[in-house]
Amino acid sequence: MQVNETLVRNVVQEVLKRLGGDGAAVAGPPKAQGRFGLFTCPDEAVAAARDAFEQLSRRTLEDRRRIIGHVRRICLDQAVELGTMELEETKIGRLDHKIEKLQTVALGIPGVEYLRSEVFSGDHGLAVIEHAPFGVIGAITPVTHSLPTAACNAINMIASGNTVVFNPHPSGKRVAAEGIRRFNEAITRDLGLDNLMTIVVEPTLQTADRIFKHRDVSLLLVTGGAGVARAAMQQAKRAIVAGPGNPPVVVDETADLDRAARSIIRGGAYDNNLLCIGEKQVFVVREVFDAMLAAMERAGAVRLGAREVEALTKAAITSVGEGEHKHDVPHRDFLGKDPAVLARGIGKTIPQGVEMLFGETDDSNPFVPVEQMMPFLPFVRCRDVDEAIEKARLSEHGFRHTAVIHSTNVNNMTKMGKILDTTLFIKNGPSIAGLGSGGEGYGSFSIAGPTGEGITTPLTFTRERRCSMIDNLRILGK
Ligand code: NAD
């Protein structure tokens, strides 16, 4: 008797579904069209993204532009709704900046227009270097910007012809999944392509590891702290790692102090200091130290006295780990919280609208070495610019992520640039200007310091391919 395989598979799936099991695991992946990128099983998420990659490979660049257009449009038109959702789920950061980050994704992340080819033209003809997709990329996203990172990565990756499977941070998984669902739904309606971005809706370390190791995942992008950076770099396949930062600021005696203060507040207070590029500790030469603190107050920040700084340090910095692994970390009750919450934690009331708290500390205060991700900045008094740069270097821990200087002395800028050796080095502006927000250049939510790709673009997610024409098609002279 001839067995109808499809019928049997459907019956098995139906029975398992009624029993509450995952029929797909036994009978192969269900038809993925119509899932709009949402999967519980990482293998299914990869399979659907792989299938979508095959389909995308047959589409035009214009189609890629349209696909990305839907991601941009949703980020822009639905920024308030999705930004609110992100804040309600993660409970860290600021609503105005959650909204602004989605708008930044819509307007500031490079897409298809960023692609280019290189050419060698000579006596022996032409060689064209083109940038091809990898295939399916496995991506890990942080809680600090869950949907903005996913949307930014998706724009970059799809622009260069890849598809992506996300393992989001568990504390930001719902908003990431909702965004991915909306993107896929709009793209499916317009172009009939689903699952260009897939997401594991119940992410765990195990699902991340499954994606890391999956043979159909060709490349990894991880955005997060030291733990995930280490895990990704131990994999047997290439990983692009956007790891942690602890950006120091140096202010020398030649700086425009009011401008420096406004910049430090703009960058350091952004989303309550959740950005990996955000100003985290400030080293000021003693000649202008008191004047700099006065400038911070003029710019609207609230200064804490020595006792208050001590109380906040006790409340907001805690330690984890045992023995040699014991280290300080920000306390979750304060991480990414409003300045008013920090102030309340030490029994202080501050006026509404204050964006930043600050106070004098020495460089042994944990707020200096810890990536605190909260709107309190420690200011350290330094003998001269050399001491300030050296303390800045130590506080950055060699992450080579981001550093900022306020100065009009080109020699000091050059010295700090060389010594800190960071991926982003911003002079006389807020850190966010280094990502194009008030400065030149494009933006990204994944800055790959440890592995060296820098501020990611569509070209970051490509393989070089060379196409050579021998002794012909050079149409110049002899
Ligand atoms: P996190 O390291 O706690 O989590 C990041 C992601 O990694 C999450 O999805 C988490 O579930 C996953 N993860 C953690 N350990 C893992 C492991 N061993 N294996 C697999 N996955 C693992 O970081 P976070 O709190 O979400 O984000 C803040 C950190 O990320 C900060 O250190 C910040 O500097 C950094 N960050 C860097 C960039 C950048 O572009 N370089 C951008 C944003 C955030």
PDB file of C-alpha atoms and ligand atoms in Angstrom, residues 92 139-145 149 167-171 203-209 212 222-232 235 241-247 274-277 280 335 371 373 399 401 435 444-450 454 456, ligand 1:
ATOM      1  CA  ILE A  92      15.131  50.835  32.214  1.00  0.00           C
ATOM      2  CA  ALA A 139      22.464  37.716  16.298  1.00  0.00           C
ATOM      3  CA  ILE A 140      22.293  38.322  20.047  1.00  0.00           C
ATOM      4  CA  THR A 141      20.753  41.601  21.237  1.00  0.00           C
ATOM      5  CA  PRO A 142      21.062  43.489  24.554  1.00  0.00           C
ATOM      6  CA  VAL A 143      18.348  44.604  26.982  1.00  0.00           C
ATOM      7  CA  THR A 144      19.569  48.194  26.788  1.00  0.00           C
ATOM      8  CA  HIS A 145      18.183  48.658  23.252  1.00  0.00           C
ATOM      9  CA  THR A 149      19.426  46.832  17.918  1.00  0.00           C
ATOM     10  CA  ASN A 167      18.194  35.436  20.248  1.00  0.00           C
ATOM     11  CA  PRO A 168      17.074  38.552  22.145  1.00  0.00           C
ATOM     12  CA  HIS A 169      17.805  39.403  25.766  1.00  0.00           C
ATOM     13  CA  PRO A 170      15.133  37.630  27.866  1.00  0.00           C
ATOM     14  CA  SER A 171      14.145  40.931  29.520  1.00  0.00           C
ATOM     15  CA  PRO A 203      15.347  32.900  24.466  1.00  0.00           C
ATOM     16  CA  THR A 204      17.744  31.172  26.856  1.00  0.00           C
ATOM     17  CA  LEU A 205      21.486  30.587  26.986  1.00  0.00           C
ATOM     18  CA  GLN A 206      20.760  27.162  25.464  1.00  0.00           C
ATOM     19  CA  THR A 207      18.902  28.603  22.469  1.00  0.00           C
ATOM     20  CA  ALA A 208      21.767  31.099  21.988  1.00  0.00           C
ATOM     21  CA  ASP A 209      24.252  28.250  22.039  1.00  0.00           C
ATOM     22  CA  PHE A 212      25.971  29.708  17.729  1.00  0.00           C
ATOM     23  CA  VAL A 222      26.715  39.536  19.346  1.00  0.00           C
ATOM     24  CA  THR A 223      25.926  42.819  21.036  1.00  0.00           C
ATOM     25  CA  GLY A 224      26.231  42.768  24.800  1.00  0.00           C
ATOM     26  CA  GLY A 225      28.476  42.598  27.817  1.00  0.00           C
ATOM     27  CA  ALA A 226      31.653  40.686  28.633  1.00  0.00           C
ATOM     28  CA  GLY A 227      29.993  37.273  29.167  1.00  0.00           C
ATOM     29  CA  VAL A 228      28.379  36.969  25.768  1.00  0.00           C
ATOM     30  CA  ALA A 229      31.412  38.530  24.084  1.00  0.00           C
ATOM     31  CA  ARG A 230      33.597  35.784  25.566  1.00  0.00           C
ATOM     32  CA  ALA A 231      31.102  33.049  24.663  1.00  0.00           C
ATOM     33  CA  ALA A 232      30.933  34.208  21.032  1.00  0.00           C
ATOM     34  CA  GLN A 235      32.890  29.549  18.876  1.00  0.00           C
ATOM     35  CA  VAL A 241      31.588  41.083  18.704  1.00  0.00           C
ATOM     36  CA  ALA A 242      30.089  44.385  19.875  1.00  0.00           C
ATOM     37  CA  GLY A 243      31.209  44.218  23.481  1.00  0.00           C
ATOM     38  CA  PRO A 244      31.113  46.396  26.599  1.00  0.00           C
ATOM     39  CA  GLY A 245      32.537  49.866  27.046  1.00  0.00           C
ATOM     40  CA  ASN A 246      33.256  52.261  29.916  1.00  0.00           C
ATOM     41  CA  PRO A 247      33.803  55.564  28.097  1.00  0.00           C
ATOM     42  CA  LEU A 274      22.335  52.899  28.969  1.00  0.00           C
ATOM     43  CA  LEU A 275      24.365  53.513  25.825  1.00  0.00           C
ATOM     44  CA  CYS A 276      27.630  51.612  25.576  1.00  0.00           C
ATOM     45  CA  ILE A 277      29.147  54.842  24.184  1.00  0.00           C
ATOM     46  CA  LYS A 280      30.653  57.167  32.309  1.00  0.00           C
ATOM     47  CA  LEU A 335      20.640  50.626  36.562  1.00  0.00           C
ATOM     48  CA  GLU A 371      30.173  50.463  33.640  1.00  0.00           C
ATOM     49  CA  MET A 373      24.748  52.615  33.230  1.00  0.00           C
ATOM     50  CA  PHE A 399      37.988  47.710  25.771  1.00  0.00           C
ATOM     51  CA  HIS A 401      35.398  51.202  22.743  1.00  0.00           C
ATOM     52  CA  LEU A 435      27.350  57.955  15.891  1.00  0.00           C
ATOM     53  CA  SER A 444      24.708  51.742  14.407  1.00  0.00           C
ATOM     54  CA  PHE A 445      23.629  50.006  17.607  1.00  0.00           C
ATOM     55  CA  SER A 446      26.439  47.445  17.288  1.00  0.00           C
ATOM     56  CA  ILE A 447      29.997  48.723  17.637  1.00  0.00           C
ATOM     57  CA  ALA A 448      32.407  45.887  17.112  1.00  0.00           C
ATOM     58  CA  GLY A 449      35.488  46.803  19.136  1.00  0.00           C
ATOM     59  CA  PRO A 450      37.008  43.471  20.226  1.00  0.00           C
ATOM     60  CA  GLY A 454      34.037  49.037  14.147  1.00  0.00           C
ATOM     61  CA  THR A 456      28.782  48.056  11.749  1.00  0.00           C
TER      62      THR A 456
HETATM   63  P1  NAD B   1      24.294  41.135  28.553  1.00  0.00           P
HETATM   64  O1  NAD B   1      25.702  40.728  28.277  1.00  0.00           O
HETATM   65  O2  NAD B   1      23.699  40.863  29.879  1.00  0.00           O
HETATM   66  O3  NAD B   1      23.328  40.469  27.488  1.00  0.00           O
HETATM   67  C1  NAD B   1      23.513  40.610  26.108  1.00  0.00           C
HETATM   68  C2  NAD B   1      22.917  39.431  25.406  1.00  0.00           C
HETATM   69  O4  NAD B   1      23.757  38.317  25.558  1.00  0.00           O
HETATM   70  C3  NAD B   1      21.573  39.012  25.938  1.00  0.00           C
HETATM   71  O5  NAD B   1      20.744  38.656  24.855  1.00  0.00           O
HETATM   72  C4  NAD B   1      21.901  37.833  26.824  1.00  0.00           C
HETATM   73  O6  NAD B   1      20.824  36.962  26.963  1.00  0.00           O
HETATM   74  C5  NAD B   1      23.028  37.199  26.053  1.00  0.00           C
HETATM   75  N1  NAD B   1      24.000  36.418  26.798  1.00  0.00           N
HETATM   76  C6  NAD B   1      24.592  36.734  27.962  1.00  0.00           C
HETATM   77  N2  NAD B   1      25.517  35.800  28.276  1.00  0.00           N
HETATM   78  C7  NAD B   1      25.510  34.879  27.291  1.00  0.00           C
HETATM   79  C8  NAD B   1      26.241  33.678  27.018  1.00  0.00           C
HETATM   80  N3  NAD B   1      27.163  33.219  27.850  1.00  0.00           N
HETATM   81  N4  NAD B   1      25.964  32.990  25.866  1.00  0.00           N
HETATM   82  C9  NAD B   1      25.020  33.442  25.020  1.00  0.00           C
HETATM   83  N5  NAD B   1      24.312  34.580  25.215  1.00  0.00           N
HETATM   84  C10 NAD B   1      24.545  35.273  26.331  1.00  0.00           C
HETATM   85  O7  NAD B   1      24.239  42.699  28.226  1.00  0.00           O
HETATM   86  P2  NAD B   1      23.016  43.699  28.386  1.00  0.00           P
HETATM   87  O8  NAD B   1      22.839  44.049  29.823  1.00  0.00           O
HETATM   88  O9  NAD B   1      21.857  43.217  27.641  1.00  0.00           O
HETATM   89  O10 NAD B   1      23.594  44.968  27.622  1.00  0.00           O
HETATM   90  C11 NAD B   1      24.522  45.853  28.211  1.00  0.00           C
HETATM   91  C12 NAD B   1      25.942  45.518  27.831  1.00  0.00           C
HETATM   92  O11 NAD B   1      26.065  45.441  26.427  1.00  0.00           O
HETATM   93  C13 NAD B   1      26.897  46.606  28.261  1.00  0.00           C
HETATM   94  O12 NAD B   1      28.092  46.029  28.689  1.00  0.00           O
HETATM   95  C14 NAD B   1      27.084  47.434  27.006  1.00  0.00           C
HETATM   96  O13 NAD B   1      28.303  48.141  26.957  1.00  0.00           O
HETATM   97  C15 NAD B   1      27.047  46.357  25.958  1.00  0.00           C
HETATM   98  N6  NAD B   1      26.623  46.901  24.673  1.00  0.00           N
HETATM   99  C16 NAD B   1      27.565  47.025  23.688  1.00  0.00           C
HETATM  100  C17 NAD B   1      27.206  47.567  22.486  1.00  0.00           C
HETATM  101  C18 NAD B   1      28.200  47.749  21.382  1.00  0.00           C
HETATM  102  O14 NAD B   1      27.795  48.157  20.309  1.00  0.00           O
HETATM  103  N7  NAD B   1      29.471  47.492  21.588  1.00  0.00           N
HETATM  104  C19 NAD B   1      25.883  47.961  22.248  1.00  0.00           C
HETATM  105  C20 NAD B   1      24.953  47.796  23.278  1.00  0.00           C
HETATM  106  C21 NAD B   1      25.329  47.257  24.493  1.00  0.00           C
END
